[in-house]
mmCIF file of C-alpha atoms in Angstrom:
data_model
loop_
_atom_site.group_PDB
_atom_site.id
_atom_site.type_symbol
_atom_site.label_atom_id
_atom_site.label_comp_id
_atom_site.label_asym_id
_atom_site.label_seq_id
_atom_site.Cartn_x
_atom_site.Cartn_y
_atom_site.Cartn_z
ATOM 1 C CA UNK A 23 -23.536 -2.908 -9.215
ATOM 2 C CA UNK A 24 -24.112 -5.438 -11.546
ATOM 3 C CA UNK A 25 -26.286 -8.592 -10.676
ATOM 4 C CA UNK A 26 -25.121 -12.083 -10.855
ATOM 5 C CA UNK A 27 -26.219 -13.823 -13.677
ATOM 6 C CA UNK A 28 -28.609 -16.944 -13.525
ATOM 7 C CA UNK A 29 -26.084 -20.086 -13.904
ATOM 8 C CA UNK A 30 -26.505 -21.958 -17.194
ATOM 9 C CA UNK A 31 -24.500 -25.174 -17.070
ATOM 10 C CA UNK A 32 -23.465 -26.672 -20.147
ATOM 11 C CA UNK A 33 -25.998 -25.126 -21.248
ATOM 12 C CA UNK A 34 -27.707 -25.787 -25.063
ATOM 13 C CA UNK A 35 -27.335 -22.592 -27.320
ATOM 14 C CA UNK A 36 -28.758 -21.372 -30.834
ATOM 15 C CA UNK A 37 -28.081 -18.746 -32.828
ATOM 16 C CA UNK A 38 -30.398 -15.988 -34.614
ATOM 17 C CA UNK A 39 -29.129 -13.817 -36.751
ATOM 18 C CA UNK A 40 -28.698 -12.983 -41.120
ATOM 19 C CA UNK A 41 -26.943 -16.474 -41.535
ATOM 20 C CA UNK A 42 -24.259 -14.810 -43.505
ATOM 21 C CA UNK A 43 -23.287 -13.184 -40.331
ATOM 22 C CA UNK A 44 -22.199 -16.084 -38.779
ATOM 23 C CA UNK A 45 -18.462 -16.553 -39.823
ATOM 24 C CA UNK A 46 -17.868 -12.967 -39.296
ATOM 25 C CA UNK A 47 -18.884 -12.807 -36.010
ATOM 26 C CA UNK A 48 -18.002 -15.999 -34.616
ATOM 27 C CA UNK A 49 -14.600 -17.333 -36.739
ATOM 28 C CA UNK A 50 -14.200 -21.182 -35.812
ATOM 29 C CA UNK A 51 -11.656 -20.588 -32.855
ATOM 30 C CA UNK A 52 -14.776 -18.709 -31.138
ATOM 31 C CA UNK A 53 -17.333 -21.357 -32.641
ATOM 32 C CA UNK A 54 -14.911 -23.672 -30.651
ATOM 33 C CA UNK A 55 -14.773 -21.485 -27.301
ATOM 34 C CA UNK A 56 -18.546 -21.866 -27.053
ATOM 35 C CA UNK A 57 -18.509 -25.736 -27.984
ATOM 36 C CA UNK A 58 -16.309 -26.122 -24.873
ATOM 37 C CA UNK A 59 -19.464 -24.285 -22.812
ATOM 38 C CA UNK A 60 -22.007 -26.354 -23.937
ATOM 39 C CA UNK A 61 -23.553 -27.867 -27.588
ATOM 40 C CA UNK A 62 -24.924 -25.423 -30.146
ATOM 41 C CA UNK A 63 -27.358 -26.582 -33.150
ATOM 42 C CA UNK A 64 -25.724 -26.119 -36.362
ATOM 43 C CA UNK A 65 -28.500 -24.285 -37.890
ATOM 44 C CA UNK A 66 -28.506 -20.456 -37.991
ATOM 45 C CA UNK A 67 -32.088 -19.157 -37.219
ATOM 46 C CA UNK A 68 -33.458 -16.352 -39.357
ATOM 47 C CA UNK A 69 -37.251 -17.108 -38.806
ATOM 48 C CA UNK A 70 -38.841 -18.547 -35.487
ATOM 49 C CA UNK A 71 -41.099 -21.363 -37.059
ATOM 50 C CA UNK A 72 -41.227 -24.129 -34.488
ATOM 51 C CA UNK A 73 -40.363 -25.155 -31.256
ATOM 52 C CA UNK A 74 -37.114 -24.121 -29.892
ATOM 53 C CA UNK A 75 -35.180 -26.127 -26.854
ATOM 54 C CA UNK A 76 -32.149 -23.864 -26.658
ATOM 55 C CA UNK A 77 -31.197 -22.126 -23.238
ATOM 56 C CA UNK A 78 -28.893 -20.014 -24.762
ATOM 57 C CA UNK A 79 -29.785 -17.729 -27.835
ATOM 58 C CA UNK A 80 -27.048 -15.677 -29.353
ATOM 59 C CA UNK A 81 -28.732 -13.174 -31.471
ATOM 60 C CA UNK A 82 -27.839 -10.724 -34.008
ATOM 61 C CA UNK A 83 -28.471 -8.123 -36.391
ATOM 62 C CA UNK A 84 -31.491 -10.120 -38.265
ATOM 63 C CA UNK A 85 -32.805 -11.782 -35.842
ATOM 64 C CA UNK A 86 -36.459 -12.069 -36.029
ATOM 65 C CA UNK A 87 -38.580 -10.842 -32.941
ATOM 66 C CA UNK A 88 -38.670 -12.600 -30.076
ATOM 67 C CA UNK A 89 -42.205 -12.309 -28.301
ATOM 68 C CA UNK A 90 -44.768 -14.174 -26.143
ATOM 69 C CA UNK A 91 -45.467 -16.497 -29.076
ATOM 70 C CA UNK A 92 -42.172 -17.432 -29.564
ATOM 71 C CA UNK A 93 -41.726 -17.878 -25.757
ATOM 72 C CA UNK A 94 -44.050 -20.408 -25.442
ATOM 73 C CA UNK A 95 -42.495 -22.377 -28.393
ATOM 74 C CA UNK A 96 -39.078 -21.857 -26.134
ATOM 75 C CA UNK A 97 -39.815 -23.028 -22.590
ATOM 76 C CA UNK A 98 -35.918 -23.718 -21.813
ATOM 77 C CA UNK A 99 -34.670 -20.416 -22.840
ATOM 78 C CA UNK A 100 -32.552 -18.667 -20.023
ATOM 79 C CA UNK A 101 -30.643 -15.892 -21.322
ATOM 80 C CA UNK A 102 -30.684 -13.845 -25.252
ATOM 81 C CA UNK A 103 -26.851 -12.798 -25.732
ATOM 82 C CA UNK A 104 -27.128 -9.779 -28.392
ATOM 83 C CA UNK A 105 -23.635 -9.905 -30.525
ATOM 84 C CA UNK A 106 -24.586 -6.274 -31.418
ATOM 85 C CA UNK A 107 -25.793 -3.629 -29.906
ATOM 86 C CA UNK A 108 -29.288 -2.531 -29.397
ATOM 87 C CA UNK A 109 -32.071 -5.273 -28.310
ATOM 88 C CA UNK A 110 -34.863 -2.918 -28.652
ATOM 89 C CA UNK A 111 -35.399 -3.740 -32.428
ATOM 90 C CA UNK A 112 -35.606 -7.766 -31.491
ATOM 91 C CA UNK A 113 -37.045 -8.470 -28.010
ATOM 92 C CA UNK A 114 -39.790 -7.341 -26.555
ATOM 93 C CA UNK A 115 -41.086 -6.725 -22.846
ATOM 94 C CA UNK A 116 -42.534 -10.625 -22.710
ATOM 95 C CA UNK A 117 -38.344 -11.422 -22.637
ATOM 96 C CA UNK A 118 -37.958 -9.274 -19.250
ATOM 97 C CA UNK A 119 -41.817 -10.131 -17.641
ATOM 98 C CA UNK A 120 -39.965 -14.058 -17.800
ATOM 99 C CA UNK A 121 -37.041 -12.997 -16.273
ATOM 100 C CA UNK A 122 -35.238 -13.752 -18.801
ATOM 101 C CA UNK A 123 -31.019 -12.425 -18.557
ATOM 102 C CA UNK A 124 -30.480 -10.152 -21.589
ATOM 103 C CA UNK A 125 -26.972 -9.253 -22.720
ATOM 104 C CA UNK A 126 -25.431 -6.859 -25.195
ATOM 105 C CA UNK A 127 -22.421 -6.028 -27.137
ATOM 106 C CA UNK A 128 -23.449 -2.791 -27.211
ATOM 107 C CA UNK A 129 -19.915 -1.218 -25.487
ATOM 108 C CA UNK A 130 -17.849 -3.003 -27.580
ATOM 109 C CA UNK A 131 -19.749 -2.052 -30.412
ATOM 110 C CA UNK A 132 -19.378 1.551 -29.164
ATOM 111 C CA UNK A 133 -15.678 1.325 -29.538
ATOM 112 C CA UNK A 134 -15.518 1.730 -33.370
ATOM 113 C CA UNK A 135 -18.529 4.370 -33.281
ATOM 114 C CA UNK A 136 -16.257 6.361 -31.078
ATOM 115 C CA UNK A 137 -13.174 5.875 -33.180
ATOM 116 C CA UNK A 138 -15.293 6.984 -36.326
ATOM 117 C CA UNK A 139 -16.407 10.000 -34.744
ATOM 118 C CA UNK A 140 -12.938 10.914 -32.990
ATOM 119 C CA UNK A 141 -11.315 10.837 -36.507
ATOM 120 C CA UNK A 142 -14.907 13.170 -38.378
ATOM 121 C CA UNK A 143 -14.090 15.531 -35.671
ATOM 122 C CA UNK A 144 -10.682 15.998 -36.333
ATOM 123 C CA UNK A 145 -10.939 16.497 -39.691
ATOM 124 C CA UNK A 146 -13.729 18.555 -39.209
ATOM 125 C CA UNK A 147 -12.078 20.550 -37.256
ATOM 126 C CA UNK A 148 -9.479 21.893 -39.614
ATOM 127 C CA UNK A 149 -12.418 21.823 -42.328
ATOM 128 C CA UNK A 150 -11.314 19.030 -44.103
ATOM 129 C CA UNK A 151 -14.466 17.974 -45.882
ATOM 130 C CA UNK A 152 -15.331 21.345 -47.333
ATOM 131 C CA UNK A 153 -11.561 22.040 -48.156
ATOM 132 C CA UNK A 154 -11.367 19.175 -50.298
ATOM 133 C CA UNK A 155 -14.129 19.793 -52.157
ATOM 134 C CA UNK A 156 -13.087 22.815 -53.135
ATOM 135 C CA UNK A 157 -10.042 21.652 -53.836
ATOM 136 C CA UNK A 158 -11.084 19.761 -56.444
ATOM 137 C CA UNK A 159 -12.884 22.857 -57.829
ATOM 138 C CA UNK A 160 -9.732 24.686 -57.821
ATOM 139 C CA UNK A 161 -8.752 26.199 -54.614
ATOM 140 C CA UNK A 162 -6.023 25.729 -52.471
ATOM 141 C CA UNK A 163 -5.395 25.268 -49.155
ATOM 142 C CA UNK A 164 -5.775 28.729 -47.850
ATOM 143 C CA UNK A 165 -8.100 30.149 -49.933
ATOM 144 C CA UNK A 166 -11.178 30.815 -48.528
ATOM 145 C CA UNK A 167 -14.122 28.472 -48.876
ATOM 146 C CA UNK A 168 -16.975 29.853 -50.928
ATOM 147 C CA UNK A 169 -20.143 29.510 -49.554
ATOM 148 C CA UNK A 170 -19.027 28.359 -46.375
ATOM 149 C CA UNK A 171 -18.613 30.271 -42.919
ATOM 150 C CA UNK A 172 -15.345 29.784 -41.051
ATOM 151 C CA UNK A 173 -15.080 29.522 -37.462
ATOM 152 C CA UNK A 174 -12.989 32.370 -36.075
ATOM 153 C CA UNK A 175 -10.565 29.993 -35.194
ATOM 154 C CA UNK A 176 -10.066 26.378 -36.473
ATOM 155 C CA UNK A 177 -7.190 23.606 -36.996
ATOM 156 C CA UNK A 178 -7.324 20.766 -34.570
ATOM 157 C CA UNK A 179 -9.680 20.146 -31.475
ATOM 158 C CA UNK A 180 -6.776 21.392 -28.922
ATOM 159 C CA UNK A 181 -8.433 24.200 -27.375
ATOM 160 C CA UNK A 182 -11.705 23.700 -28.915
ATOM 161 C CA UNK A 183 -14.629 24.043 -27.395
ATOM 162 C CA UNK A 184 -16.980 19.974 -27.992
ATOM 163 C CA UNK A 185 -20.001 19.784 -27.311
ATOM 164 C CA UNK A 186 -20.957 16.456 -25.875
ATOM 165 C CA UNK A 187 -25.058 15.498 -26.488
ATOM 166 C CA UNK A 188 -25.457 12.091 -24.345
ATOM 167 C CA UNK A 189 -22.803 10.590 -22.377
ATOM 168 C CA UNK A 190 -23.736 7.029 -23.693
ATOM 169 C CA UNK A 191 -21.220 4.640 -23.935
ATOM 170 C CA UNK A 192 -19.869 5.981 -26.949
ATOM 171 C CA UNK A 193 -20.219 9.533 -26.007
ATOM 172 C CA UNK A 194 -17.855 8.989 -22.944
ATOM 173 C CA UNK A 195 -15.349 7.152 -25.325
ATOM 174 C CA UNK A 196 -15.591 9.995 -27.453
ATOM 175 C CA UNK A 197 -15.040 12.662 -24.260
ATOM 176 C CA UNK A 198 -11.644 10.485 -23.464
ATOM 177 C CA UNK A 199 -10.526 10.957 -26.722
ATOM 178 C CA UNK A 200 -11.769 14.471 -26.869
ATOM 179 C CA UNK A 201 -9.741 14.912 -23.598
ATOM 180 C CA UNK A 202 -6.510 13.359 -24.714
ATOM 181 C CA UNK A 203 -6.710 16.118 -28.010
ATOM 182 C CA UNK A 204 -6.553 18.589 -25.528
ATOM 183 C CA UNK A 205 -10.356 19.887 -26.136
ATOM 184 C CA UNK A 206 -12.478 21.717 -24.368
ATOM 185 C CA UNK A 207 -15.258 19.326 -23.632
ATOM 186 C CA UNK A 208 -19.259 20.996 -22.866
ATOM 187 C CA UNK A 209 -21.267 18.034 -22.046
ATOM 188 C CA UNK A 210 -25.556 18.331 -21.997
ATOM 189 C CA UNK A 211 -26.670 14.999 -20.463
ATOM 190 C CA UNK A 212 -30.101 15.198 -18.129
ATOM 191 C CA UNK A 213 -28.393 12.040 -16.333
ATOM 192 C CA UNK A 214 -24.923 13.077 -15.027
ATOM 193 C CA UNK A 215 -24.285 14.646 -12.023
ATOM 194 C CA UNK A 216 -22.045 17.680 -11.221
ATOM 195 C CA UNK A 217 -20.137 15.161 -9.665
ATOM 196 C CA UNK A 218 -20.218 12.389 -12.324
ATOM 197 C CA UNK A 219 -19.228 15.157 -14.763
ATOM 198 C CA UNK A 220 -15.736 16.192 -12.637
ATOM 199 C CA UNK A 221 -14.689 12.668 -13.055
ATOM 200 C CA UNK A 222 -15.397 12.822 -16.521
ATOM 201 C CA UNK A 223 -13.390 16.572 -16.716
ATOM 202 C CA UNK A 224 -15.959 17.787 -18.552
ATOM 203 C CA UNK A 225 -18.340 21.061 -18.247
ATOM 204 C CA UNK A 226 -22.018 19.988 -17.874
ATOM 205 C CA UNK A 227 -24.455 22.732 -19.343
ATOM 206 C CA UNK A 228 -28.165 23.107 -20.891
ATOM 207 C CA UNK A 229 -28.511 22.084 -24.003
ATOM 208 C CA UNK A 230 -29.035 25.485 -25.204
ATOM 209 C CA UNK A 231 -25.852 27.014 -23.801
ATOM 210 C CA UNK A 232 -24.265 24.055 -24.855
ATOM 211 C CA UNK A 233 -25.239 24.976 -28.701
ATOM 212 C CA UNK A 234 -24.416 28.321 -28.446
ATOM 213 C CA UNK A 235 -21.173 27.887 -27.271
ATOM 214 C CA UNK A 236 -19.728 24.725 -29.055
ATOM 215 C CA UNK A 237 -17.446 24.699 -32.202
ATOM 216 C CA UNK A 238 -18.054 21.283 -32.783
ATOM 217 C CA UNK A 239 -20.950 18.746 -31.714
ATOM 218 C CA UNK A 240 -21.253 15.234 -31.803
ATOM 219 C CA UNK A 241 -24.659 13.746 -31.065
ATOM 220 C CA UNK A 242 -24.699 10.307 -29.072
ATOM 221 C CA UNK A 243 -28.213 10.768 -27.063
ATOM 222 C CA UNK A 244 -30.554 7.833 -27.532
ATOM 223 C CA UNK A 245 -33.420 7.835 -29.497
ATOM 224 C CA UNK A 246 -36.667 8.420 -27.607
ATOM 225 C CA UNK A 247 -39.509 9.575 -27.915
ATOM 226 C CA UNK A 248 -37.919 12.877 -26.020
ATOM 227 C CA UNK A 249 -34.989 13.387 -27.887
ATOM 228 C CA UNK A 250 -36.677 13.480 -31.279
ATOM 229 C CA UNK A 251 -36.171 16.389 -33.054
ATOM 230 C CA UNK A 252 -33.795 17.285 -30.130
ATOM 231 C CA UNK A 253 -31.500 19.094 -32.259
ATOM 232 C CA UNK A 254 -34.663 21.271 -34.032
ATOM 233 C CA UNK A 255 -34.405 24.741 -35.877
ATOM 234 C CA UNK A 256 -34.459 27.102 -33.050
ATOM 235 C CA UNK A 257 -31.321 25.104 -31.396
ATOM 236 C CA UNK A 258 -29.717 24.805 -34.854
ATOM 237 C CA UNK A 259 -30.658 28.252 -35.527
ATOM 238 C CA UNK A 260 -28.386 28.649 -31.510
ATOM 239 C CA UNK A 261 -24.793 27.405 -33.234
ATOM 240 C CA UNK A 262 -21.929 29.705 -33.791
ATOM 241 C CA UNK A 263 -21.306 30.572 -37.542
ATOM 242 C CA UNK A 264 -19.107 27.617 -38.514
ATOM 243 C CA UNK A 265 -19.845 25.215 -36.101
ATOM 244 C CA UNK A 266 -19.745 21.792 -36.904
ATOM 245 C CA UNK A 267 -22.798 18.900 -36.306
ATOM 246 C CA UNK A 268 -21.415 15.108 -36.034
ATOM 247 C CA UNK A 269 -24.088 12.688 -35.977
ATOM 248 C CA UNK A 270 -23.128 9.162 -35.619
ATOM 249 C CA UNK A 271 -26.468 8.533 -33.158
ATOM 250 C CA UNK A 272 -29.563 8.521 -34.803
ATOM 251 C CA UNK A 273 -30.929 10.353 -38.023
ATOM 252 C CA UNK A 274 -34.308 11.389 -36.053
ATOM 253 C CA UNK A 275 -32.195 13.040 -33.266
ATOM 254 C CA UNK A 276 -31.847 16.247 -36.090
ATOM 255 C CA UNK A 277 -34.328 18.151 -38.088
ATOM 256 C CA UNK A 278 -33.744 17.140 -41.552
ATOM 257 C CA UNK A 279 -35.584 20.041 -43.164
ATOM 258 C CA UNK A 280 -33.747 22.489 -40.249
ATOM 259 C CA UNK A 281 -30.524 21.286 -40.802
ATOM 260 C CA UNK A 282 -30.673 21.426 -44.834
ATOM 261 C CA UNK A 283 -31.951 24.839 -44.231
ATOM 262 C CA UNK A 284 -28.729 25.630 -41.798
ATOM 263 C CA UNK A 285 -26.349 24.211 -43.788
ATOM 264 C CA UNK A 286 -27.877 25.285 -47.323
ATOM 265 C CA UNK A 287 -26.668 29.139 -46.598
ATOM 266 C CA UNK A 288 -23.296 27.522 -45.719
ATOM 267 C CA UNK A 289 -24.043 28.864 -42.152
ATOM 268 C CA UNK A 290 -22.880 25.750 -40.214
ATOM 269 C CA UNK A 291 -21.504 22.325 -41.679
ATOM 270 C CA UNK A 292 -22.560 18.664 -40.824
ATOM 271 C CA UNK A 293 -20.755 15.237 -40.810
ATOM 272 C CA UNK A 294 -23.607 12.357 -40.909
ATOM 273 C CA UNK A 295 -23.348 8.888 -40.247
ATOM 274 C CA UNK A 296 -27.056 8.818 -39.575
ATOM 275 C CA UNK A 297 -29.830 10.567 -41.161
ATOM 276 C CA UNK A 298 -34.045 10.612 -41.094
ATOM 277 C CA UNK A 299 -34.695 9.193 -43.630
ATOM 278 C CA UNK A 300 -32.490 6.278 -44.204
ATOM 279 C CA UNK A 301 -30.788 6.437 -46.395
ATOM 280 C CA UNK A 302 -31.286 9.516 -47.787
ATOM 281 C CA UNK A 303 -33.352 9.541 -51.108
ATOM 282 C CA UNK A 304 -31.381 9.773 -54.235
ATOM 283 C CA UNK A 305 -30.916 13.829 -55.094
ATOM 284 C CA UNK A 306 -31.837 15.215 -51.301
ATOM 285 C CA UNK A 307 -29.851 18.371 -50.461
ATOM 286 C CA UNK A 308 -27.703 16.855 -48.070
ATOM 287 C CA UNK A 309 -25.796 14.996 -50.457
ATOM 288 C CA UNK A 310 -25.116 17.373 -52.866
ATOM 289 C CA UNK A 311 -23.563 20.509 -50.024
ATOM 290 C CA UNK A 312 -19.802 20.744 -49.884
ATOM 291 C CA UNK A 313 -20.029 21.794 -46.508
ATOM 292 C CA UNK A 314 -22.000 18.328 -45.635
ATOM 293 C CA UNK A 315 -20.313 14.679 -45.436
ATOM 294 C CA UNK A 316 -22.727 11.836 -45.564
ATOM 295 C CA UNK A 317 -21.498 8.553 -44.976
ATOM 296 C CA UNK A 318 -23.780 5.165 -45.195
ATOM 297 C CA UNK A 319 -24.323 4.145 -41.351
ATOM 298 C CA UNK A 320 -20.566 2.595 -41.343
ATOM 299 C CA UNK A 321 -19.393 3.859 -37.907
ATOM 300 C CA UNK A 322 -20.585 0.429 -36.110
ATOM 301 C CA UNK A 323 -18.802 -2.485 -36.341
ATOM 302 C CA UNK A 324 -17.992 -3.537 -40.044
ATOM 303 C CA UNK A 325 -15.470 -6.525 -41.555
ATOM 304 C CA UNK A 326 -12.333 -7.242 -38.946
ATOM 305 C CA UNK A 327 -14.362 -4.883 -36.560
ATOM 306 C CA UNK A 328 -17.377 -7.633 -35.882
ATOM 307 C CA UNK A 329 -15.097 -9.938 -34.363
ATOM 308 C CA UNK A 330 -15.061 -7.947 -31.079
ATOM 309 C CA UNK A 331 -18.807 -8.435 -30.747
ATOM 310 C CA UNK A 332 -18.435 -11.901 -30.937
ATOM 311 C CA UNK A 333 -15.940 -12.162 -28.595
ATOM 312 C CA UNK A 334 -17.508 -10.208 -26.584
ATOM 313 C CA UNK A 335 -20.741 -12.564 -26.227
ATOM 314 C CA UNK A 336 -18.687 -15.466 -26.312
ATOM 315 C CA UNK A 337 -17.315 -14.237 -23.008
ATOM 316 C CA UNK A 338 -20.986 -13.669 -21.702
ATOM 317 C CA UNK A 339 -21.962 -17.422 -22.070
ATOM 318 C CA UNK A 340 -19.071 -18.131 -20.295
ATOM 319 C CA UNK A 341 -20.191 -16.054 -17.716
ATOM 320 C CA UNK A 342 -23.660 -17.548 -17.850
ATOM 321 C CA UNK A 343 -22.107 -21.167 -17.756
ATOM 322 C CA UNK A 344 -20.056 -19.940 -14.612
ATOM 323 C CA UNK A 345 -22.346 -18.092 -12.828
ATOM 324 C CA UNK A 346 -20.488 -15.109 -12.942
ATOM 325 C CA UNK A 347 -22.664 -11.248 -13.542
ATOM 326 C CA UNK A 348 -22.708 -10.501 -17.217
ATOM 327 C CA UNK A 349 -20.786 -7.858 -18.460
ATOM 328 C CA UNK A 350 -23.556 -6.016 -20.785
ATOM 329 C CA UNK A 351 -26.412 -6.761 -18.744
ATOM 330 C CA UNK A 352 -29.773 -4.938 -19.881
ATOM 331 C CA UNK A 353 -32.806 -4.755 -17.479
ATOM 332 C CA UNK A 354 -36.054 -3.735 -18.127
ATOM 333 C CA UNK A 355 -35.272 -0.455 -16.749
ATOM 334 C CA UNK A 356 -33.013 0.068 -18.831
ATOM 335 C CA UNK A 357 -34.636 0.526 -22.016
ATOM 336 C CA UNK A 358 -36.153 4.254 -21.322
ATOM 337 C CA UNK A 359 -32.391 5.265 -21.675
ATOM 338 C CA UNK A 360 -30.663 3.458 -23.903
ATOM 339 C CA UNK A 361 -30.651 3.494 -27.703
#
């Protein structure tokens, strides 16, 4: 259940974030939504160099690091609203030990992320990356790909068997769409119940199994400390010749030097979003495969796509003026669990 929020009445509110961020993510008509809550100071802060009397700070990507330091320069502040989605990278535990209410954007940020990876796995699934490659090298539609194992069966996701890694808010996006394809949907998520994972219709299984019997995986764990590495050689080495690996997660969740050793012999492919390092340096493997698609970190929220993050924390100081329990609450607790 999700707690009521701590009532901020006309409340006064700053934001933090790359100033150039601003018009994208709050247009005027949302600028004006939040002027109706309460007054916000006209400057956009990218650096925390003085005193600060706002109650309300609406953060995003950029914003400097809020700690005890910048507490004390900020004895009014009552709530962060993140128009993004992790707060790991900006507020630390000093935020929570005030009881301070934290809010992200991180579900509405999930919904392009699972779009992105709906439409990789779809084309991936009738080999669409590789094939067109080769096309431009000469072959046609049929022919067989050089270099590159085939699944015994591929074409679409109906029928196939999807392996699920994390059912974060994107990865259970991603199972509804999976679902709606008519897929097969293996789910490995230490979290879910059997019980949470019949309401989901999907199959929860070990990691391993999972691996071993997938055509496809997409990779939406968080990163932690435990899931480093948590798709390593010897589970890599697990995959069916021609599966397919969709990252759109994070880059540390995969071996690099595994997977360019996988996907080198042509054994498996891989669709990145995401990769460790990032971005990749200039002549790595990955880039060059034709059985590999890297793409620079665009699954998030881009161009007409940031709007919904502001909306979405426009609603939350609403909430916060009203009283009313935020939406994308994050507690302390939280953070072991979520990216």
């Amino acid at each position: 259940m999700t707690a009521p929020a701590t009532r901020v009445k006309a409340p006064l509110m700053a934001f933090a974030m790359r100033p150039p961020l601003l018009p994208e993510l709050f247009p005027l008509d949302l600028r004006r939504r939040l002027s109706l809550v309460g007054r916000v100071h006209e400057r956009v802060i990218d650096a925390f160099d003085g005193p600060l009397d706002a109650e309300i700070l609406i953060t995003g990507w950029g914003c400097p690091r809020i700690d005890a330091d910048v507490l004390a320069a900020a004895p009014r502040l009552r709530a962060v609203v993140h128009a993004a989605g992790s707060v790991k990278g900006h507020l630390t535990a000093a935020v929570f030990d005030r009881g301070i209410a934290v809010s992200s954007a991180a579900q509405a940020n999930a919904v392009p992320v699972a779009e992105f990876t709906l439409a990789m796995l779809v084309l991936a699934a009738k080999q669409a990356f590789a094939r067109a490659r080769a096309y431009t090298a000469g072959a046609w539609s049929g022919d067989a790909l050089p270099g590159v194992a085939t699944p015994g069966e591929s074409g679409g996701l109906g029928g196939a068997a999807v392996g699920v890694i994390g059912a974060s808010r994107v990865g259970r996006l991603v199972i509804g769409g999976l679902r709606s394809h008519g897929a097969r949907v293996l789910l490995s998520d230490p979290y879910v119940t059997a019980e949470e994972a019949a309401r989901l219709g999907v199959s929860i299984v070990p990691l391993d199994e999972l691996c071993r019997a997938a055509e496809l995986v997409t990779v939406h764990a968080p990163e932690l400390p435990q899931t480093r590495g948590l798709l390593d050689g010897r589970r890599l080495a697990l995959l069916r010749d021609g599966a397919v690996v969709v990252n759109t997660a994070r880059g540390t969740l995969i071996d690099t030097a595994a997977l360019v050793r996988e996907c080198s012999g042509g054994r498996i492919s891989a669709v990145l979003d995401v990769t460790d390092p990032e971005p990749l340096p200039a002549g790595h493997p990955l880039l060059g495969l034709p059985n590999v698609l890297v793409t620079p970190h665009i699954s998030g929220a881009r161009g007409r796509e940031l709007r919904r993050l502001g909306e979405f924390a426009v609603g939350e100081v609403e909430r916060l003026a009203r009283g009313r329990p935020l939406r994308g609450a994050v507690r302390v607790a939280d953070l072991n669990r979520i990216a």
